[in-house]
Coordinates of C-alpha atoms (C1' of nucleotides) in Angstrom, one line a residue:
Chain A
M1 CA -40.5 -139.6 22.8
T2 CA -37.0 -138.7 23.9
D3 CA -37.3 -139.7 27.5
H4 CA -34.4 -141.8 28.8
V5 CA -35.2 -141.9 32.4
S6 CA -33.3 -145.0 33.7
G7 CA -32.6 -148.2 32.0
K8 CA -34.4 -149.3 28.8
T9 CA -37.9 -147.9 28.3
L10 CA -40.4 -149.4 26.0
Q11 CA -43.4 -148.3 24.2
R12 CA -46.6 -150.3 24.0
A13 CA -45.8 -152.0 20.7
E14 CA -42.4 -153.1 22.0
L15 CA -43.9 -154.5 25.1
A16 CA -46.3 -156.4 23.0
R17 CA -43.6 -157.7 20.7
R18 CA -41.4 -158.8 23.6
T19 CA -44.2 -160.6 25.4
G20 CA -46.1 -161.8 22.4
C21 CA -49.2 -160.1 23.8
N22 CA -51.7 -158.4 21.6
L23 CA -51.3 -154.6 21.6
E24 CA -54.8 -153.8 22.7
T25 CA -54.7 -156.5 25.4
I26 CA -52.1 -154.5 27.3
R27 CA -54.4 -151.6 27.5
Y28 CA -57.2 -154.0 28.6
Y29 CA -55.1 -155.4 31.4
E30 CA -54.3 -151.9 32.5
K31 CA -58.0 -151.0 32.5
T32 CA -58.8 -154.0 34.6
G33 CA -56.1 -153.2 37.1
M34 CA -53.9 -156.2 36.4
M35 CA -51.2 -154.1 34.9
P36 CA -50.3 -150.9 36.8
D37 CA -50.9 -147.6 35.2
P38 CA -47.6 -146.9 33.6
P39 CA -45.9 -143.5 33.7
R40 CA -46.4 -141.3 30.7
T41 CA -44.3 -139.0 28.6
A42 CA -45.3 -135.4 28.4
S43 CA -47.5 -136.1 25.4
G44 CA -49.2 -139.0 27.1
Y45 CA -47.4 -142.0 25.7
R46 CA -47.1 -145.0 28.0
V47 CA -43.6 -145.8 29.1
Y48 CA -42.8 -149.4 30.2
D49 CA -39.7 -150.9 31.8
E50 CA -38.5 -154.4 32.6
A51 CA -40.8 -154.7 35.6
H52 CA -43.7 -154.3 33.3
V53 CA -42.4 -157.0 31.0
S54 CA -42.1 -159.4 34.0
R55 CA -45.6 -158.5 35.2
L56 CA -47.1 -159.0 31.8
R57 CA -45.3 -162.3 31.3
F58 CA -46.6 -163.5 34.7
I59 CA -50.1 -162.7 33.6
L60 CA -49.8 -164.3 30.2
R61 CA -48.3 -167.4 31.7
A62 CA -51.1 -167.7 34.2
R63 CA -53.6 -167.2 31.4
E64 CA -51.8 -170.0 29.5
L65 CA -52.4 -172.2 32.5
G66 CA -56.1 -171.4 32.3
F67 CA -56.4 -169.1 35.2
S68 CA -59.3 -166.7 34.8
I69 CA -58.8 -163.0 35.0
Y70 CA -60.3 -163.2 38.4
G71 CA -58.0 -165.9 39.5
I72 CA -54.9 -164.1 38.2
R73 CA -55.9 -161.0 40.0
G74 CA -56.0 -163.1 43.2
L75 CA -52.5 -164.4 42.4
L76 CA -51.3 -160.9 41.7
D77 CA -52.8 -159.6 45.0
L78 CA -50.7 -162.2 46.8
V79 CA -47.6 -161.2 44.9
D80 CA -48.3 -157.5 45.6
G81 CA -49.3 -158.1 49.1
G82 CA -45.8 -158.2 50.4
T83 CA -46.0 -161.4 52.4
Q84 CA -46.5 -164.2 50.0
T85 CA -48.5 -166.7 51.8
C86 CA -47.4 -169.8 50.0
A87 CA -50.2 -171.9 51.6
E88 CA -52.8 -169.7 50.0
V89 CA -51.1 -169.8 46.6
K90 CA -51.0 -173.6 46.9
E91 CA -54.6 -173.8 47.8
R92 CA -55.6 -171.7 44.8
T93 CA -53.4 -173.6 42.5
E94 CA -54.9 -176.9 43.7
R95 CA -58.4 -175.6 43.4
H96 CA -57.6 -174.6 39.8
L97 CA -56.0 -177.9 39.3
A98 CA -59.2 -179.6 40.3
D99 CA -61.1 -177.4 37.8
V100 CA -58.7 -178.4 35.0
R101 CA -59.1 -182.1 35.8
A102 CA -62.8 -181.8 35.8
K103 CA -62.7 -180.1 32.4
I104 CA -60.4 -182.9 31.1
A105 CA -62.9 -185.5 32.4
D106 CA -65.7 -183.7 30.7
L107 CA -63.9 -183.5 27.4
K108 CA -62.9 -187.1 27.6
R109 CA -66.5 -188.1 28.0
I110 CA -67.3 -185.9 25.0
E111 CA -64.5 -187.5 23.0
K112 CA -65.8 -190.9 23.7
V113 CA -69.3 -190.1 22.4
L114 CA -68.0 -188.3 19.3
A115 CA -65.5 -191.1 18.5
G116 CA -68.1 -193.8 19.1
T117 CA -70.7 -192.2 16.9
A118 CA -68.3 -191.2 14.2
A119 CA -67.0 -194.8 14.0
Q120 CA -70.5 -196.0 13.2
C121 CA -70.6 -193.8 10.2
S122 CA -70.3 -195.7 6.9
G123 CA -69.6 -192.5 5.1
E124 CA -72.2 -193.5 2.6
E125 CA -75.3 -191.5 1.8
V126 CA -77.7 -193.3 4.0
P127 CA -80.9 -191.8 5.2
E128 CA -80.0 -192.5 8.8
C129 CA -76.8 -190.9 10.1
P130 CA -75.7 -192.4 13.4
V131 CA -74.3 -189.1 14.6
L132 CA -77.5 -187.2 14.0
E133 CA -79.5 -190.1 15.5
A134 CA -77.3 -189.9 18.6
L135 CA -77.9 -186.2 18.9
A136 CA -81.6 -186.5 18.3
S137 CA -82.3 -189.4 20.7
Chain B
M1 CA -104.1 -169.1 25.7
T2 CA -107.0 -171.4 24.9
D3 CA -105.8 -172.6 21.5
H4 CA -106.0 -176.3 21.2
V5 CA -104.9 -176.8 17.6
S6 CA -103.6 -180.3 17.4
G7 CA -101.7 -182.4 19.9
K8 CA -100.1 -180.9 23.0
T9 CA -98.9 -177.4 22.7
L10 CA -96.5 -175.8 25.1
Q11 CA -95.6 -172.3 26.2
R12 CA -92.1 -171.2 26.4
A13 CA -91.7 -171.9 30.1
E14 CA -93.0 -175.5 29.6
L15 CA -90.5 -176.0 26.8
A16 CA -87.8 -174.7 29.0
R17 CA -88.8 -177.0 31.8
R18 CA -89.1 -180.1 29.6
T19 CA -85.7 -179.6 28.0
G20 CA -83.8 -178.1 31.0
C21 CA -83.0 -175.1 28.8
N22 CA -83.0 -171.6 30.2
L23 CA -86.1 -169.6 29.3
E24 CA -84.3 -166.8 27.6
T25 CA -82.0 -169.1 25.8
I26 CA -84.9 -170.4 23.8
R27 CA -85.6 -166.9 22.5
Y28 CA -81.9 -166.6 21.8
Y29 CA -81.9 -169.8 19.7
E30 CA -84.9 -168.5 17.8
K31 CA -83.2 -165.2 17.1
T32 CA -80.1 -166.9 15.8
G33 CA -82.1 -169.1 13.5
M34 CA -81.4 -172.4 15.2
M35 CA -84.9 -172.8 16.4
P36 CA -87.7 -172.0 13.9
D37 CA -90.0 -169.1 14.5
P38 CA -92.9 -170.8 16.3
P39 CA -96.5 -170.0 15.5
R40 CA -98.1 -167.5 17.8
T41 CA -101.5 -167.2 19.5
A42 CA -103.6 -164.2 18.6
S43 CA -102.0 -162.3 21.3
G44 CA -98.5 -163.1 20.3
Y45 CA -97.6 -165.9 22.6
R46 CA -95.3 -168.5 21.2
V47 CA -96.7 -172.0 20.8
Y48 CA -94.5 -175.0 20.7
D49 CA -95.1 -178.7 20.0
E50 CA -93.2 -181.9 20.2
A51 CA -91.1 -181.1 17.1
H52 CA -89.8 -178.1 18.9
V53 CA -88.9 -180.2 21.9
S54 CA -86.9 -182.6 19.7
R55 CA -85.2 -179.8 17.9
L56 CA -84.2 -178.0 21.1
R57 CA -83.0 -181.3 22.6
F58 CA -80.8 -181.8 19.5
I59 CA -79.3 -178.4 20.0
L60 CA -78.7 -178.8 23.7
R61 CA -77.1 -182.2 23.2
A62 CA -74.8 -180.8 20.5
R63 CA -73.9 -177.9 22.8
E64 CA -73.1 -180.5 25.5
L65 CA -70.7 -182.1 23.1
G66 CA -69.0 -178.8 22.7
F67 CA -70.2 -177.9 19.2
S68 CA -70.2 -174.2 18.6
I69 CA -73.3 -172.4 17.6
Y70 CA -71.8 -172.2 14.1
G71 CA -71.1 -175.9 14.1
I72 CA -74.6 -176.8 15.3
R73 CA -76.0 -174.6 12.7
G74 CA -74.1 -176.6 10.1
L75 CA -75.4 -179.9 11.6
L76 CA -79.0 -178.5 11.5
D77 CA -78.6 -177.4 7.9
L78 CA -77.7 -181.0 7.1
V79 CA -80.7 -182.3 9.0
D80 CA -83.0 -179.7 7.4
G81 CA -81.5 -180.2 3.9
G82 CA -83.5 -183.2 3.1
T83 CA -80.7 -185.5 2.0
Q84 CA -78.6 -186.1 5.0
T85 CA -75.1 -186.6 3.6
C86 CA -73.7 -188.8 6.2
A87 CA -70.2 -188.4 4.9
E88 CA -70.3 -184.7 5.6
V89 CA -71.7 -185.2 9.1
K90 CA -68.9 -187.7 9.7
E91 CA -66.3 -185.3 8.5
R92 CA -67.6 -182.5 10.7
T93 CA -67.8 -184.8 13.7
E94 CA -64.3 -185.9 13.2
R95 CA -63.0 -182.4 12.8
H96 CA -64.7 -181.5 16.0
L97 CA -63.3 -184.6 17.6
A98 CA -59.8 -183.4 16.6
D99 CA -60.5 -180.1 18.3
V100 CA -61.7 -181.8 21.4
R101 CA -58.6 -184.0 21.5
A102 CA -56.4 -181.0 21.1
K103 CA -58.1 -179.3 23.9
I104 CA -57.6 -182.4 26.1
A105 CA -53.9 -182.4 25.3
D106 CA -53.7 -178.7 26.2
L107 CA -55.3 -179.2 29.5
K108 CA -53.2 -182.2 30.3
R109 CA -50.1 -180.2 29.7
I110 CA -51.5 -177.5 32.0
E111 CA -52.4 -180.1 34.6
K112 CA -48.9 -181.4 34.6
V113 CA -47.4 -177.9 35.2
L114 CA -49.9 -177.1 37.9
A115 CA -49.6 -180.5 39.7
G116 CA -45.8 -180.2 39.5
T117 CA -45.5 -176.8 41.0
A118 CA -48.2 -177.3 43.6
A119 CA -46.3 -180.5 44.7
Q120 CA -43.2 -178.4 45.4
C121 CA -45.2 -176.2 47.8
S122 CA -44.3 -176.8 51.4
G123 CA -47.4 -174.8 52.4
E124 CA -45.2 -172.9 54.8
E125 CA -44.9 -169.2 54.7
V126 CA -41.7 -169.0 52.8
P127 CA -40.7 -165.9 50.9
E128 CA -40.3 -167.9 47.7
C129 CA -43.4 -169.7 46.5
P130 CA -42.6 -172.2 43.8
V131 CA -45.9 -171.6 42.0
L132 CA -45.3 -167.9 41.8
E133 CA -41.7 -168.5 40.8
A134 CA -42.9 -170.8 38.0
L135 CA -45.2 -168.2 36.8
A136 CA -42.7 -165.4 36.9
S137 CA -39.8 -167.3 35.3
Chain C
dC1 C1' -42.7 -129.3 6.0
dT2 C1' -44.7 -133.3 4.8
dT3 C1' -45.2 -138.1 5.2
dG4 C1' -45.8 -142.2 7.6
dA5 C1' -45.7 -144.8 11.5
dG6 C1' -46.8 -145.0 16.2
dT7 C1' -49.8 -143.7 19.9
dC8 C1' -53.9 -141.9 22.2
dT9 C1' -59.0 -142.2 23.5
dG10 C1' -63.5 -144.3 23.5
dT11 C1' -66.5 -147.5 21.8
dA12 C1' -68.3 -151.5 19.3
dG13 C1' -67.8 -156.2 18.0
dT14 C1' -67.1 -161.2 19.2
dT15 C1' -69.5 -165.9 21.5
dG16 C1' -73.2 -167.9 24.0
dC17 C1' -75.8 -166.9 26.6
dT18 C1' -78.5 -164.5 31.0
dA19 C1' -81.0 -161.0 33.2
dC20 C1' -83.4 -157.3 33.4
dA21 C1' -87.4 -153.3 32.7
dG22 C1' -91.8 -152.1 31.3
dA23 C1' -95.8 -153.3 28.9
dC24 C1' -99.2 -156.6 28.0
dT25 C1' -102.3 -161.0 28.6
dG26 C1' -104.6 -164.8 30.7
dT27 C1' -106.7 -166.9 34.6
dA28 C1' -108.5 -167.5 39.2
dG29 C1' -110.9 -165.8 43.2
dC30 C1' -114.3 -162.8 45.1
Chain D
dG1 C1' -117.0 -157.3 36.7
dC2 C1' -112.8 -156.4 39.1
dT3 C1' -108.5 -157.2 40.9
dA4 C1' -104.4 -159.7 41.8
dC5 C1' -100.8 -162.3 40.1
dA6 C1' -98.4 -165.2 37.2
dG7 C1' -96.9 -165.7 32.7
dT8 C1' -95.5 -163.6 28.3
dC9 C1' -93.9 -160.1 25.2
dT10 C1' -90.1 -156.8 23.4
dG11 C1' -85.7 -154.6 23.4
dT12 C1' -81.6 -153.9 25.5
dA13 C1' -77.6 -154.4 28.7
dG14 C1' -74.6 -157.3 31.1
dC15 C1' -70.9 -161.3 31.7
dA16 C1' -65.7 -163.0 30.2
dA17 C1' -61.7 -161.8 27.9
dC18 C1' -60.4 -159.9 24.7
dT19 C1' -59.9 -157.6 19.7
dA20 C1' -60.6 -154.1 16.4
dC21 C1' -61.7 -150.2 14.8
dA22 C1' -62.3 -144.6 14.0
dG23 C1' -60.5 -140.2 14.5
dA24 C1' -57.2 -137.3 16.7
dC25 C1' -52.7 -136.6 18.0
dT26 C1' -47.3 -136.9 18.1
dC27 C1' -42.8 -138.1 16.7
dA28 C1' -38.8 -138.9 13.8
dA29 C1' -36.9 -138.9 9.2
dG30 C1' -36.2 -137.1 4.6

DNA sequence: CTTGAGTCTGTAGTTGCTACAGACTGTAGC
DNA sequence: GCTACAGTCTGTAGCAACTACAGACTCAAG
């Protein structure tokens, strides 16, 4: 662990700490090909640099925005593919945006039902609970 | 399969068809204790009745409303527990409602970011894509 | 030279299903 | 009665997207 190749190098735990990513998740992203296989020390320890930090942040940010692994991989392919075809990125983003909006609509429908039935509850110990009735009917 | 005990009896496939539930999911709900172990024919075939249909519909409806298996199990316990303490059902519903609302808020935030960045896209093949920039920064 | 923290690997667990494989059963036609 | 075929049975493996071990190794400090 005394490799000082060029610039700052990080171990896995440091990368995790700096990105807020779970330690094991880093290995998972590597296994799934989203993160590149990092160089290793003679004893096999992974060595990361600032490029890895950026890459991981990109992935985490996309995750935060609800992109699936599959979707992120697509985005990364575009990034890695040299020519970044903005139109394609835009299209994917908008498709994802449509998904997000559909999910919001779904949840709002659910919210309405839940709020409506809960509001009917007296809170008393009555034999008929409006929520359970709503679910059963 | 010539058991006519009392009332209409259904096989698994019929129960699935009538509730819109996947065939295998029924077995899964049985295994996880949400559906009761149904009686069997001499040869081991599961036999369902209208009570099972209702129960399964209850479960599916709760799933639709985003309750987790764990949450549904709680609801079912209350149902099965004789005295249905409405107050408790209400409390659980409201807790779930809060979860749903939090999820909506989350998705709205995501929507905003996605819509904002996508709007900046020219769609042209420019070297800097605003979406990718937004993710990377 | 030992101790303790960090890392390595592979694998199993999570949630909520879904989809098999391979054996059995039930029914209809001939 | 026999055969074909659909339906059922079981256990187990797979999906996403991680997360959490166990058991072996390595590294730096005291």
